[in-house]
XYZ file of C-alpha atoms in Angstrom:
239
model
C 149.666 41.536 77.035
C 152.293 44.262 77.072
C 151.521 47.353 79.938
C 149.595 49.906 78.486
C 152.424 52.765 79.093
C 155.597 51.329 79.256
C 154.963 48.503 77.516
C 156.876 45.705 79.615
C 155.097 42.363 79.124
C 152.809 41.612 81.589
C 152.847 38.116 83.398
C 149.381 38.197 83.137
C 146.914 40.377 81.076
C 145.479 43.268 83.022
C 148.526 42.958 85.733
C 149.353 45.812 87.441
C 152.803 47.048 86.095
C 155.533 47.056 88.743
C 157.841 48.684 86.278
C 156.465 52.351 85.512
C 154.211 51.505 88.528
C 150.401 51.969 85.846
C 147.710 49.888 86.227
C 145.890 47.991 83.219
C 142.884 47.358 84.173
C 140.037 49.509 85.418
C 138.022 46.348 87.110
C 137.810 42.668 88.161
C 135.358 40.560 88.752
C 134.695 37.301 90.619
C 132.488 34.573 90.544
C 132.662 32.519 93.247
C 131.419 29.108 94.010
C 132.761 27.005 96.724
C 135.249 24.451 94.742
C 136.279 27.213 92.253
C 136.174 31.358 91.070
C 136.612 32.612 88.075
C 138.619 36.294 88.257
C 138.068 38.192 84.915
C 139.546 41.508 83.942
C 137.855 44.375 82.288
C 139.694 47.269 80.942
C 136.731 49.705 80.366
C 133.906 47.338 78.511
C 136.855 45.324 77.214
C 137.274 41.392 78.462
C 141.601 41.186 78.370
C 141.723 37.924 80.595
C 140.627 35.490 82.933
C 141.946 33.030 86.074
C 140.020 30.029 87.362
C 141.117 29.076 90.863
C 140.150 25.720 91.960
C 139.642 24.233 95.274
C 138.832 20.538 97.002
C 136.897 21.254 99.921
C 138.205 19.196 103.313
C 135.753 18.284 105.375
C 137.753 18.735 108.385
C 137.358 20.809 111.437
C 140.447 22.516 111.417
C 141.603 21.571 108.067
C 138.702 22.528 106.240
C 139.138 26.142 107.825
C 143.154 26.197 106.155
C 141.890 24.920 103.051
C 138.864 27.322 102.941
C 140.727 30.574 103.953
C 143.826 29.229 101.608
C 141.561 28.939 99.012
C 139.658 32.992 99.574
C 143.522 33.924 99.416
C 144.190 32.697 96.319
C 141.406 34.528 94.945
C 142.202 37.446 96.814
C 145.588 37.326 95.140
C 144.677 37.082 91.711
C 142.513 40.039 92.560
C 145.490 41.656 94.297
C 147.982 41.864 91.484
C 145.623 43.908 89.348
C 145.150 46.523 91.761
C 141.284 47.451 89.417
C 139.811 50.655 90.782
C 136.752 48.732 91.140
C 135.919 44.608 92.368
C 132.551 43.389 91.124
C 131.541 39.971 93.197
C 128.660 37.101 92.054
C 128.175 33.746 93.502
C 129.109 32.067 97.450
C 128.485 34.436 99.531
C 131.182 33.156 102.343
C 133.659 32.825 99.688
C 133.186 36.373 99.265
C 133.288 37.619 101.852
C 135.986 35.860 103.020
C 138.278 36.935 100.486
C 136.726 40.334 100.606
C 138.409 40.361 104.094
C 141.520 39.267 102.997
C 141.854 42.473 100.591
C 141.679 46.359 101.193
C 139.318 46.911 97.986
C 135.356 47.489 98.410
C 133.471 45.069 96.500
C 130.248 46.171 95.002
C 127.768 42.948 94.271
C 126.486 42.274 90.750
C 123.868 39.654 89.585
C 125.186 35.849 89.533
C 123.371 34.688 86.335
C 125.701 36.822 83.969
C 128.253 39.007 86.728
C 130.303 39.873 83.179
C 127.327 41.386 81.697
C 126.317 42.869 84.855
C 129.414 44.960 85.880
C 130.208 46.291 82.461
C 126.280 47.601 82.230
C 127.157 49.150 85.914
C 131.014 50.619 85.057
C 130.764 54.065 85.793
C 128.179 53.938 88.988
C 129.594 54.556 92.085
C 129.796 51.823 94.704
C 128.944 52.502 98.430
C 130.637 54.225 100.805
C 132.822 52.278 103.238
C 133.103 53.107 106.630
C 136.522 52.720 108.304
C 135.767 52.095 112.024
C 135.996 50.174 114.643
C 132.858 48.366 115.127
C 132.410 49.356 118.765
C 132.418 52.670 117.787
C 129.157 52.634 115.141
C 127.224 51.216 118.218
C 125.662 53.925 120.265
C 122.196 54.792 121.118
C 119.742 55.837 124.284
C 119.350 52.298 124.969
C 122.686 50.326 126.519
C 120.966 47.123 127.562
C 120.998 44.326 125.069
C 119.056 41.247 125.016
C 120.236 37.294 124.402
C 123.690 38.080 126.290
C 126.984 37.159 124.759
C 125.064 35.840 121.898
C 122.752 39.200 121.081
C 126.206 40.755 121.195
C 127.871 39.168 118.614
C 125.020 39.927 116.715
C 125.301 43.031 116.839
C 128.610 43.081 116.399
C 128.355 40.797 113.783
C 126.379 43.716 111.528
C 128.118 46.638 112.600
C 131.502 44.751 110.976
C 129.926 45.589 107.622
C 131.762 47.825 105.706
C 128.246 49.622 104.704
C 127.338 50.111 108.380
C 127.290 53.553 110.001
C 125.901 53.495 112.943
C 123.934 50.314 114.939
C 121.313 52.136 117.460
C 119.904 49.537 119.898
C 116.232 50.070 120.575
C 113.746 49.259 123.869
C 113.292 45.713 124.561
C 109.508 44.279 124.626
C 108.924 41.274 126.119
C 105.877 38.606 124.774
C 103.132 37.015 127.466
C 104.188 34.049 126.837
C 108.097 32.176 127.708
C 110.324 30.398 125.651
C 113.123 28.326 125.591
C 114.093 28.743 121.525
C 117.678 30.333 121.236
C 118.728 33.737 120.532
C 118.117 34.462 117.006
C 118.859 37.725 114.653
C 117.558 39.149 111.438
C 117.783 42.216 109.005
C 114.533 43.425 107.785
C 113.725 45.337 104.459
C 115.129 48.410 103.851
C 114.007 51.883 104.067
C 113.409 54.481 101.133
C 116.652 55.711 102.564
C 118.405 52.442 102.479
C 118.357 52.013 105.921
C 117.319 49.210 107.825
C 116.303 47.312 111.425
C 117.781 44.174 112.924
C 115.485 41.990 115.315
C 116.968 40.026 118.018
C 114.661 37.515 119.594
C 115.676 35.820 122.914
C 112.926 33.430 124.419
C 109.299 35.733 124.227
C 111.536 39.185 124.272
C 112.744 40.940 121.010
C 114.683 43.643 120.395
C 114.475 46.161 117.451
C 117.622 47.874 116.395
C 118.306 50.340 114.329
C 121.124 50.087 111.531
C 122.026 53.265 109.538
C 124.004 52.178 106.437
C 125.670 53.592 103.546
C 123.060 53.099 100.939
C 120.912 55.829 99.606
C 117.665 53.938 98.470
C 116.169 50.860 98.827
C 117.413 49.102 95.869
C 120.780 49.667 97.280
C 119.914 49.071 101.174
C 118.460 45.572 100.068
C 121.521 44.653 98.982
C 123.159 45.646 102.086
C 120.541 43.255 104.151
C 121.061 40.279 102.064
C 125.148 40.793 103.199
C 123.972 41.325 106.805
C 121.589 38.462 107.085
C 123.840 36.114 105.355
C 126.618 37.425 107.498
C 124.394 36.286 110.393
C 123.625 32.942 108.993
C 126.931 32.291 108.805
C 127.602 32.860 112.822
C 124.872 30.593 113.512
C 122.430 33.456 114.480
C 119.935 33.788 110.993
């Protein structure tokens, strides 16, 4: 494939062209399972290519966190030397979103059972807006006191990382009749007509009901957000 302007060959099709600086393609996507991702490139409806990375998972402690974060990059560089206006993203959810945080581009989620299909139906719809803060600044609220300690912390913290996260607002604390000793455990419930939705930390008989503002505008959209949050949560030990 030559570049759509200048017409230098291109190392691979849809690569972004380094000599008049164009890019040629308008979006990638990537499925991802945990031994291996396909990255395909769409320019406009258009399939022009497609990289499989591979992987073999280690089973190590430490080495199976090289290997795993090794692998994410070389996704995230395939994705990288397109520069697409748009990233479309299907399958593991910790590959992707471990490559999503090895890259500066928003990735907008599309069905797993045909992610092809799915983004070129959705090319033209805008993704979600990504909020560029720190997240100890989207936490603020009446209520300072949160429950389950260091754990109910990284929670929250955990949730206001999102890129699709505003603004985490912890709520009042109401504590059950009766004690326990089960651990500190978090979870994102539905979303709002807004797109907004609550996260309940439960520490013993006490919960705690906090209020997450994202980026989504309906409830179609804000569900998606809450599968990312809970699985993000999951992942820290805390679903």
């Amino acid at each position: 494939m030559d570049c759509r302007r200048c017409e230098t060959p291109l190392e691979r099709p849809g690569d972004y062209c380094l000599t008049c600086h164009t890019a040629n393609c308008d979006a990638v996507v990537v499925d991802c399972a945990r031994e291996r991702a396909t990255v395909t490139v769409l320019d406009g409806e258009e399939v022009v290519g497609e990289t499989t990375v591979t992987t073999v998972p280690d089973d190590g402690e430490e080495t199976g966190v090289v290997e795993f974060r090794n692998f994410a990059g070389r996704v995230a560089d395939e994705i990288r030397r397109k520069r697409p206006e748009t990233v479309y993203a299907a399958g593991d959810r910790a590959v992707v979103r471990e490559t999503r945080a090895q890259l500066h581009h928003e990735f907008y989620r599309v069905d797993d059972e045909d992610p092809v299909a799915a983004a070129i139906g959705g090319l033209g719809e805008s993704g979600l807006d990504v909020v560029d803060l720190a997240p100890r600044e989207k936490i603020g609220g009446a209520h300072s006191t949160l429950i389950g300690g260091r754990t109910g912390q990284t929670a929250i913290r955990t949730v206001a990382e999102h890129p699709h996260v505003k603004k985490v607002i912890p709520g009042p604390i109401e504590a059950g009749g009766s004690s326990s000793q089960a651990s500190v455990g978090a979870k994102v419930t539905r979303a709002d007509g807004n797109g907004n939705v609550r996260m309940l930390i439960r520490d013993g008989s006490s919960v705690q009901e906090n209020r997450v503002v994202t980026t989504a505008g309906d409830r179609e959209m804000g569900e998606r957000v809450r599968e990312d949050l809970n699985e993000a949560l999951t992942t820290a030990d805390l679903g």
